[in-house]
PDB file of C-alpha atoms in Angstrom:
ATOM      1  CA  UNK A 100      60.323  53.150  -8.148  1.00 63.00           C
ATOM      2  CA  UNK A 101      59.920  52.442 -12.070  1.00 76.00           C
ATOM      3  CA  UNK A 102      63.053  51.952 -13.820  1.00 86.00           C
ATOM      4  CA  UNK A 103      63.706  53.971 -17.746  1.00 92.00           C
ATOM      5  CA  UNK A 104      65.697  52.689 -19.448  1.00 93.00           C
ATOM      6  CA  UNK A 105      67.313  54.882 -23.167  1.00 95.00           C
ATOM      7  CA  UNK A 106      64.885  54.717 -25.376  1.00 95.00           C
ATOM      8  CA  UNK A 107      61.534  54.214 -23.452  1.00 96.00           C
ATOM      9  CA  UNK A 108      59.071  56.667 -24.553  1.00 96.00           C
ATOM     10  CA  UNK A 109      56.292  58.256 -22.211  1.00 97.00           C
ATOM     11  CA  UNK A 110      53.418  60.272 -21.945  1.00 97.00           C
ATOM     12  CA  UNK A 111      53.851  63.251 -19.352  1.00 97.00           C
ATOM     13  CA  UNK A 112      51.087  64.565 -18.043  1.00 97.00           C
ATOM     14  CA  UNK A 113      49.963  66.702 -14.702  1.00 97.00           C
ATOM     15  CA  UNK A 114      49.625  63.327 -12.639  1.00 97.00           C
ATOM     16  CA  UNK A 115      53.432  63.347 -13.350  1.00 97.00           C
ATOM     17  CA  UNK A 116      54.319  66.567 -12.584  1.00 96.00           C
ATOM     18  CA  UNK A 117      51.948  69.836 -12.167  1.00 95.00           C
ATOM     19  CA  UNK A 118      54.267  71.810 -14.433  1.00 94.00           C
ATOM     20  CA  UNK A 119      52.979  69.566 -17.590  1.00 96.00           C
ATOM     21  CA  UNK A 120      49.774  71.738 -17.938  1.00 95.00           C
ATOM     22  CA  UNK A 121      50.106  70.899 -21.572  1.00 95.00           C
ATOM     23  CA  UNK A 122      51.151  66.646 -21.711  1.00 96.00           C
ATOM     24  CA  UNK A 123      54.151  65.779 -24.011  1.00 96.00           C
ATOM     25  CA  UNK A 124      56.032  62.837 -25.605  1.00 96.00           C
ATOM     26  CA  UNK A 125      58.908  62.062 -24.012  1.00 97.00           C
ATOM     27  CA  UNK A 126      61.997  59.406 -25.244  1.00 97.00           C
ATOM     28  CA  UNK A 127      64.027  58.846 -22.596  1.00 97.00           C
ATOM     29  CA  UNK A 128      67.805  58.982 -22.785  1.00 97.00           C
ATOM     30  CA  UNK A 129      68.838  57.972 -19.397  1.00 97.00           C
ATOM     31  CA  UNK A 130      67.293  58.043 -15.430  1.00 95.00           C
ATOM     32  CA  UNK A 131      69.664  60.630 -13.906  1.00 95.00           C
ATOM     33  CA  UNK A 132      70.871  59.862 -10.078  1.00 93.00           C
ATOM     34  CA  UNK A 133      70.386  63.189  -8.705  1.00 94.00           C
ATOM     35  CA  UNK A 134      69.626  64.041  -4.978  1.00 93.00           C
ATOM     36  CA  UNK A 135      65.497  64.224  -5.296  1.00 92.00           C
ATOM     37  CA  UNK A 136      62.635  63.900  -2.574  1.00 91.00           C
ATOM     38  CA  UNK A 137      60.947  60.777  -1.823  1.00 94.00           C
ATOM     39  CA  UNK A 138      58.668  59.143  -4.905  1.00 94.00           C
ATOM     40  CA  UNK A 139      60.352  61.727  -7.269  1.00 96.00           C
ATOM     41  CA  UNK A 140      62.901  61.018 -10.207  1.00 96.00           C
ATOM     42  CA  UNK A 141      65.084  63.105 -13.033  1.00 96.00           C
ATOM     43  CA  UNK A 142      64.735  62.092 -16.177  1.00 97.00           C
ATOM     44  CA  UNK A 143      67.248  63.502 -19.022  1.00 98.00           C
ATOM     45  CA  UNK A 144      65.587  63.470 -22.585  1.00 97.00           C
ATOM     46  CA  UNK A 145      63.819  64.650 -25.374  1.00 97.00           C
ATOM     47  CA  UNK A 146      60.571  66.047 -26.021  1.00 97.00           C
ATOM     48  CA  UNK A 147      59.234  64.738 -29.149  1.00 96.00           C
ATOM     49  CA  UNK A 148      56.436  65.718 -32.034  1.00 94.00           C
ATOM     50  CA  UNK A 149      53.887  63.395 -33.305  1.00 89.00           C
ATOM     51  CA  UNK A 150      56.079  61.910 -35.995  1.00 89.00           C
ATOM     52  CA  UNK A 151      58.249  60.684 -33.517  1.00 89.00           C
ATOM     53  CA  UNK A 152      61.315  63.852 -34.107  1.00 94.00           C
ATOM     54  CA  UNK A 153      63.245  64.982 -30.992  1.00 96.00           C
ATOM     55  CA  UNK A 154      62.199  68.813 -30.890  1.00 97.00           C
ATOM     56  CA  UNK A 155      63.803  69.663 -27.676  1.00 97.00           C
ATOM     57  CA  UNK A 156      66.527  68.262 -25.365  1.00 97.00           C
ATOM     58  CA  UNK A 157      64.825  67.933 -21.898  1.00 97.00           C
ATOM     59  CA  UNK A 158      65.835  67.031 -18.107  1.00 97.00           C
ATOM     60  CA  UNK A 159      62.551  66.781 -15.970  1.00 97.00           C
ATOM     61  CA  UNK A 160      61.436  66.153 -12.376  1.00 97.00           C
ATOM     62  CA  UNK A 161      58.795  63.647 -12.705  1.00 97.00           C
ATOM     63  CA  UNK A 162      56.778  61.368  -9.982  1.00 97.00           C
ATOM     64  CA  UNK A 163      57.158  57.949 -11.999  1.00 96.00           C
ATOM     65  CA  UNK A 164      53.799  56.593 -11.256  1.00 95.00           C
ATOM     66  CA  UNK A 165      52.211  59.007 -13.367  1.00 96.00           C
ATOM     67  CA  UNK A 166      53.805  58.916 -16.245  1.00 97.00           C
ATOM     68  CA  UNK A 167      52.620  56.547 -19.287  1.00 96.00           C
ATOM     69  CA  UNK A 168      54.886  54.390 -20.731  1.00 95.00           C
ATOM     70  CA  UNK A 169      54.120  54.618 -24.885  1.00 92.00           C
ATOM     71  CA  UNK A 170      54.295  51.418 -27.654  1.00 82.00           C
ATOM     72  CA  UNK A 171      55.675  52.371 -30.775  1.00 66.00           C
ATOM     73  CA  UNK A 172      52.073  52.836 -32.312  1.00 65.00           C
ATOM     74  CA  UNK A 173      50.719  54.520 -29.235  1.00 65.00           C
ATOM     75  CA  UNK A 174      54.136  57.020 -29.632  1.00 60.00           C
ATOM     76  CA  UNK A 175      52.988  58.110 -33.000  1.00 57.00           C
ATOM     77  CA  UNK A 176      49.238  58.698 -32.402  1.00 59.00           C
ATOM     78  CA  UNK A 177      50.189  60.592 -29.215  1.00 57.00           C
ATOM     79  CA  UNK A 178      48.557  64.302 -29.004  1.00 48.00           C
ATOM     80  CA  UNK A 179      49.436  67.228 -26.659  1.00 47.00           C
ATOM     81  CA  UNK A 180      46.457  68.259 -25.212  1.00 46.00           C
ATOM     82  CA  UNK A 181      45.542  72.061 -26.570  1.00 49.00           C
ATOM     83  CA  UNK A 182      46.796  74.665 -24.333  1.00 48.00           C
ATOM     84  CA  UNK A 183      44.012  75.597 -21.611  1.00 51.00           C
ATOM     85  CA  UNK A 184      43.463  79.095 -21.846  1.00 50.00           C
ATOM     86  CA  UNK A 185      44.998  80.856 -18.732  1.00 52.00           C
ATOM     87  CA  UNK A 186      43.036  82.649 -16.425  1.00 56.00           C
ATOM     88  CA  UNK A 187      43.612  86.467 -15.514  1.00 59.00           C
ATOM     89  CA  UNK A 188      44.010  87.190 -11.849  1.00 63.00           C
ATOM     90  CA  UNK A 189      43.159  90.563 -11.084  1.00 63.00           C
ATOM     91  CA  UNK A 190      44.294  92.987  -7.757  1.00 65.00           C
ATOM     92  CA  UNK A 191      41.451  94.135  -5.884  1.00 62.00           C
TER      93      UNK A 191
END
């Protein structure tokens, strides 16, 4: 299993976990040890914007080998993908 350390920053997308529909920039504060399946890990931290600012305090269930570990440069040039518009289901 990878191994975050504080101030790592990623890029989270849907091969990390299927709830990031929309990827973000992520600076890690720490791995948490929580109980977790197999291939799985909690990571506490913050979401951040394209300049780099924390814009919200995090704690996500991730599958390490698809996240994206960022360089400084990649970190800044980093772009959420735009929001997929979502699909209506309708009852028959």
């Amino acid at each position: 299993m990878a191994d975050f350390k504080a101030g790592d920053v990623l890029h989270v997308t849907r091969a990390a976990s299927i709830q990031f529909i929309r990827p973000i920039t992520f600076r890690v504060i720490r791995m948490l040890d929580w109980p977790t399946y197999d291939d799985w890990a909690w990571l506490d931290g913050y979401e951040v914007n394209r300049k780099g600012d924390a814009v919200a305090r995090r704690t996500v269930l991730v599958q390490p080998a698809g996240l994206r570990r960022l360089s400084a440069g990649q970190a800044r040039r980093a772009r959420a993908a735009p929001s997929p518009t979502p699909r209506l289901i309708r009852a028959r």
